[in-house]
Amino acid sequence: MKKHLILIAVFCFGMAFSQTQVQRAAVAFFNVENLWDTVPSADYIDGTKDFKNPAFHRSVPLDSLKFLETTEVYKGEWSNELLVGKKVVRYQILADDFTEKSAKNWNTEKYNKKLANVSRVLSELGRQYTNDNPAVIGLVEIENRQVLEDLIKQPALAKSNYGIVHHNSYDARGVDVALIYQKGRFVVTDHYEKEVKVYNDEGYRSYTRGVLVVKGLLDGEKTAFFVNHWPSRSGGEARSYPRRATAATVLKTEMDRLRAEEPGIKLIAMGDFNDDPVSPSIRKIWGTVGEPEQLTEKTPYYNLMTKMYKAGVASLGYRDAPNLFDQIIVSKNLYSPEKLTPSYSIYKTEIHAPAYLKNSEGQWKGYPLRSWDGDRFTGGYSDHFPAVTILQKALSKK
């Protein structure tokens, strides 16, 4: 009799589990290593437009500038607020670096190869768990909106009907951050960029990328994404640290503000932080934790990459040493000790590094198969491996 009761209990549990529908969403991040088109361009800022209008600050071919209205030769600080009402042109220091006439001989054939490579990688992120392209993808090292338009039209991505959130930055090189998302799964309700003001040793402004904030509904749940590309370690880790500390403060302040103003909203920060999970900018200033048991109201941000870092996982090689700069950090309401709950929680997180994304031999064996070796296009993918986290939740029982 006891044996029969056990069998019945097991059968009932199995039936209940099988009737539970599971929904998953992949959220990914990829530093695509200089995704630039072949057209020499500059930025045109039309301060009569709203900041969120793509026409406020857009990339324009150099040979088209003569047809645009300008109001002055601007020599002030570059900031959205200071450019209201003005129509000005801003040149980047590498405006013609990725062109056919440059040392890189960057042409349409190479550009199309780069687009195909990036789209292939993106289409694989989390697919083994979702059987779909990622619902949301953060991207850095993109030149402008046009390269994003070209990217989402690639065969590997086109069926997902991706939308774009992009704000041109005042970065000296013209490098931007962006978010693409499946329109059928994520509904954008607001987006903006938080400025990161950093200065060089002489006290002059060094222009870098801001933090892109995108709020919306992910499969009906209030969620905000924060896409980051923090200042590099140029000049050395210690010397450049204050710039990343500033970026960490900007990001934490905005995440704290949203948590206070919109209780229950789920927060996902992703990026190339140019620091590891245990670096002071991330561990101390931002205050992230690496273990779920450490999550509290005072320490509400869980770094999904800390355990990986301690296990030796890397997303790039910087100065001949492995680093895990590419990270995903979430608010504590995205962690649940239960594997399946009625709202989204973290299921699995990975650095995506299949064999084809790695150098197979030589000094850099095992490191990312990058696109560039100096001015030579290698046909590779990126100098970073992408990161992906899988969210899952239980739907209704039939």
XYZ file of N, CA and C in Angstrom, residues 262-373:
336
model
N 10.055 53.387 -8.460
C 9.192 52.391 -9.081
C 9.420 51.031 -8.425
N 8.925 50.861 -7.209
C 9.116 49.587 -6.503
C 8.615 48.423 -7.360
N 9.414 47.380 -7.408
C 9.025 46.207 -8.182
C 9.640 46.139 -9.564
N 10.125 47.274 -10.084
C 10.741 47.244 -11.405
C 12.017 46.405 -11.357
N 12.220 45.619 -12.383
C 13.402 44.760 -12.446
C 14.487 45.454 -13.257
N 15.707 45.425 -12.742
C 16.803 46.173 -13.339
C 17.880 45.217 -13.831
N 18.332 45.442 -15.060
C 19.399 44.626 -15.648
C 20.445 45.564 -16.252
N 21.632 45.567 -15.654
C 22.740 46.366 -16.180
C 23.693 45.431 -16.910
N 24.161 45.878 -18.052
C 25.081 45.058 -18.835
C 26.118 45.963 -19.468
N 27.273 45.399 -19.792
C 28.236 46.250 -20.460
C 29.646 45.708 -20.473
N 30.481 46.459 -21.187
C 31.931 46.297 -21.117
C 32.387 47.336 -20.100
N 32.664 46.880 -18.893
C 32.962 47.794 -17.800
C 34.456 48.128 -17.702
N 35.255 47.486 -18.530
C 36.710 47.699 -18.481
C 37.282 47.491 -17.085
N 36.551 46.762 -16.280
C 36.971 46.338 -14.950
C 36.385 44.955 -14.705
N 37.000 44.210 -13.800
C 36.527 42.872 -13.457
C 35.467 42.934 -12.354
N 34.752 41.829 -12.123
C 33.716 41.824 -11.080
C 34.213 42.194 -9.685
N 35.512 41.960 -9.409
C 36.036 42.263 -8.072
C 36.743 43.611 -8.015
N 36.750 44.359 -9.111
C 37.399 45.673 -9.125
C 36.649 46.644 -8.217
N 37.338 47.614 -7.618
C 36.688 48.551 -6.686
C 35.512 49.312 -7.289
N 35.591 49.660 -8.557
C 34.494 50.421 -9.175
C 33.194 49.641 -9.117
N 33.279 48.344 -9.301
C 32.087 47.498 -9.346
C 31.749 46.937 -7.969
N 32.759 46.493 -7.266
C 32.509 45.838 -5.971
C 32.221 46.838 -4.854
N 32.961 47.955 -4.822
C 32.823 48.891 -3.707
C 31.924 50.075 -4.038
N 32.214 50.782 -5.120
C 31.426 51.980 -5.430
C 30.006 51.605 -5.818
N 29.885 50.656 -6.733
C 28.553 50.205 -7.137
C 27.939 49.340 -6.041
N 28.777 48.603 -5.342
C 28.307 47.789 -4.227
C 27.657 46.489 -4.642
N 28.088 45.893 -5.758
C 27.510 44.620 -6.186
C 27.986 43.493 -5.273
N 27.205 42.420 -5.243
C 27.575 41.239 -4.469
C 27.667 40.044 -5.408
N 28.446 39.043 -4.998
C 28.664 37.891 -5.851
C 27.951 36.639 -5.411
N 27.262 36.703 -4.270
C 26.525 35.553 -3.748
C 25.097 35.979 -3.432
N 24.097 35.172 -3.757
C 22.702 35.529 -3.468
C 22.451 35.820 -1.992
N 23.174 35.107 -1.123
C 22.969 35.285 0.319
C 23.369 36.686 0.793
N 24.149 37.403 -0.032
C 24.602 38.741 0.337
C 23.625 39.837 -0.082
N 22.570 39.469 -0.770
C 21.598 40.455 -1.226
C 20.768 40.992 -0.066
N 20.725 42.320 0.053
C 19.910 42.996 1.062
C 19.363 44.279 0.445
N 18.601 45.019 1.207
C 18.112 46.310 0.716
C 19.260 47.289 0.512
N 20.322 47.133 1.282
C 21.474 48.021 1.128
C 22.437 47.535 0.036
N 22.390 46.246 -0.249
C 23.233 45.693 -1.322
C 22.330 44.884 -2.269
N 21.580 45.594 -3.127
C 20.538 44.928 -3.911
C 20.947 44.496 -5.320
N 22.252 44.552 -5.644
C 22.668 44.265 -7.016
C 23.569 43.036 -7.061
N 23.123 42.053 -7.822
C 23.762 40.744 -7.880
C 24.561 40.626 -9.180
N 25.877 40.475 -9.058
C 26.746 40.338 -10.225
C 26.797 38.865 -10.632
N 26.181 38.566 -11.759
C 26.078 37.182 -12.207
C 27.406 36.608 -12.676
N 28.429 37.488 -12.808
C 29.714 37.039 -13.325
C 30.777 36.818 -12.255
N 30.497 37.134 -11.011
C 31.522 37.025 -9.969
C 32.007 35.588 -9.805
N 31.080 34.640 -9.727
C 31.472 33.239 -9.565
C 32.276 32.763 -10.771
N 31.864 33.190 -11.968
C 32.603 32.810 -13.178
C 34.032 33.338 -13.128
N 34.156 34.594 -12.726
C 35.486 35.209 -12.660
C 36.387 34.435 -11.704
N 35.854 34.073 -10.550
C 36.649 33.339 -9.568
C 36.993 31.935 -10.044
N 36.180 31.439 -11.006
C 36.439 30.111 -11.573
C 37.379 30.186 -12.778
N 37.817 31.399 -13.125
C 38.771 31.552 -14.210
C 38.176 31.838 -15.569
N 36.868 32.110 -15.644
C 36.232 32.436 -16.920
C 36.628 33.852 -17.340
N 36.914 34.044 -18.618
C 37.297 35.361 -19.138
C 36.478 35.687 -20.383
N 36.329 36.985 -20.659
C 35.620 37.411 -21.875
C 36.550 38.110 -22.859
N 37.798 38.340 -22.452
C 38.785 38.960 -23.333
C 40.162 38.795 -22.727
N 41.167 39.128 -23.512
C 42.519 39.204 -23.000
C 43.010 40.631 -23.097
N 43.339 41.235 -21.968
C 43.824 42.617 -21.954
C 45.275 42.620 -21.492
N 46.152 43.151 -22.349
C 47.580 43.185 -22.036
C 48.103 41.818 -21.601
N 47.794 40.823 -22.421
C 48.298 39.457 -22.247
C 47.745 38.745 -21.022
N 46.695 39.277 -20.424
C 46.103 38.631 -19.250
C 44.595 38.489 -19.453
N 43.999 37.389 -18.968
C 42.555 37.211 -19.109
C 41.779 38.121 -18.169
N 40.674 38.669 -18.666
C 39.791 39.517 -17.861
C 38.341 39.194 -18.164
N 37.490 39.539 -17.236
C 36.050 39.378 -17.426
C 35.400 40.759 -17.326
N 35.590 41.569 -18.361
C 35.054 42.932 -18.379
C 33.574 42.958 -18.776
N 33.123 41.923 -19.481
C 31.759 41.890 -20.022
C 30.850 41.193 -19.018
N 29.961 41.969 -18.426
C 29.207 41.467 -17.276
C 27.728 41.841 -17.363
N 26.931 41.066 -16.615
C 25.505 41.343 -16.455
C 25.204 41.346 -14.960
N 24.604 42.420 -14.493
C 24.286 42.592 -13.069
C 22.788 42.859 -12.956
N 22.119 42.250 -11.993
C 20.667 42.379 -11.879
C 20.263 42.822 -10.475
N 19.074 43.403 -10.383
C 18.512 43.754 -9.083
C 18.046 42.485 -8.376
N 17.953 42.565 -7.056
C 17.718 41.360 -6.257
C 16.363 40.711 -6.520
N 15.385 41.466 -7.065
C 14.090 40.853 -7.355
C 14.116 39.973 -8.605
N 15.293 39.851 -9.243
C 15.430 38.917 -10.364
C 16.083 37.607 -9.923
N 16.433 37.527 -8.654
C 16.956 36.266 -8.123
C 15.875 35.579 -7.296
N 15.754 34.280 -7.498
C 14.846 33.488 -6.671
C 15.509 32.148 -6.376
N 15.454 31.700 -5.114
C 16.019 30.387 -4.795
C 15.223 29.254 -5.441
N 13.956 29.551 -5.789
C 13.145 28.563 -6.508
C 13.476 28.653 -7.989
N 13.479 27.517 -8.660
C 13.868 27.497 -10.066
C 12.789 28.067 -10.986
N 11.544 28.034 -10.541
C 10.451 28.479 -11.401
C 9.427 29.244 -10.577
N 9.174 30.494 -10.955
C 8.231 31.353 -10.247
C 7.309 32.011 -11.275
N 6.228 32.643 -10.825
C 5.273 33.256 -11.761
C 5.815 34.499 -12.482
N 6.931 35.054 -12.022
C 7.531 36.193 -12.713
C 8.989 35.861 -13.035
N 9.579 36.650 -13.905
C 10.921 36.336 -14.381
C 11.958 36.330 -13.256
N 12.819 35.317 -13.304
C 13.997 35.258 -12.439
C 15.134 34.631 -13.246
N 16.336 34.736 -12.720
C 17.507 34.244 -13.430
C 17.520 32.719 -13.463
N 17.684 32.173 -14.648
C 17.785 30.718 -14.817
C 19.237 30.297 -15.036
N 19.944 30.992 -15.926
C 21.303 30.596 -16.265
C 22.026 31.779 -16.898
N 23.332 31.873 -16.668
C 24.145 32.952 -17.239
C 25.450 32.369 -17.771
N 25.870 32.841 -18.941
C 27.055 32.277 -19.576
C 27.864 33.339 -20.315
N 29.136 33.060 -20.481
C 29.961 33.726 -21.480
C 29.971 32.794 -22.684
N 29.529 33.316 -23.823
C 29.395 32.490 -25.035
C 30.737 32.460 -25.755
N 31.381 31.299 -25.743
C 32.721 31.202 -26.333
C 32.912 29.876 -27.059
N 32.134 29.623 -28.126
C 32.346 28.404 -28.908
C 33.696 28.442 -29.615
N 34.125 27.309 -30.124
C 35.465 27.193 -30.705
C 35.709 28.177 -31.835
N 34.701 28.438 -32.674
C 34.934 29.308 -33.826
C 35.183 30.765 -33.429
N 34.823 31.153 -32.198
C 35.068 32.516 -31.734
C 36.456 32.676 -31.118
N 37.227 31.590 -31.093
C 38.535 31.624 -30.440
C 39.673 31.457 -31.441
N 40.812 32.023 -31.104
C 42.036 31.702 -31.829
C 42.392 30.251 -31.540
N 42.722 29.496 -32.574
C 42.963 28.071 -32.401
C 44.429 27.730 -32.184
N 45.314 28.708 -32.383
C 46.734 28.410 -32.239
C 47.523 29.677 -31.979
N 48.798 29.515 -31.730
C 49.691 30.656 -31.563
C 49.635 31.281 -30.183
N 50.206 32.473 -30.083
C 50.323 33.182 -28.810
C 48.970 33.454 -28.171
N 47.951 33.692 -29.010
C 46.644 34.080 -28.490
C 45.644 32.927 -28.512
N 46.131 31.707 -28.493
C 45.249 30.544 -28.493
C 44.256 30.621 -27.327
N 42.978 30.447 -27.655
C 41.926 30.500 -26.643
C 41.329 31.870 -26.426
N 42.009 32.912 -26.912
C 41.491 34.271 -26.794
C 40.502 34.557 -27.932
N 39.677 35.601 -27.805
C 38.728 35.912 -28.868
C 39.400 36.135 -30.225
N 38.751 35.618 -31.277
C 39.234 35.802 -32.643
C 38.763 37.171 -33.121
N 39.569 38.161 -32.886
C 39.178 39.550 -33.129
C 39.110 39.878 -34.617
N 38.416 40.981 -34.924
C 38.252 41.415 -36.314
C 39.484 42.106 -36.861
N 40.273 42.700 -35.965
C 41.361 43.556 -36.429
C 42.696 43.173 -35.827
N 43.688 43.141 -36.687
C 45.078 43.018 -36.273
C 45.775 44.261 -36.816
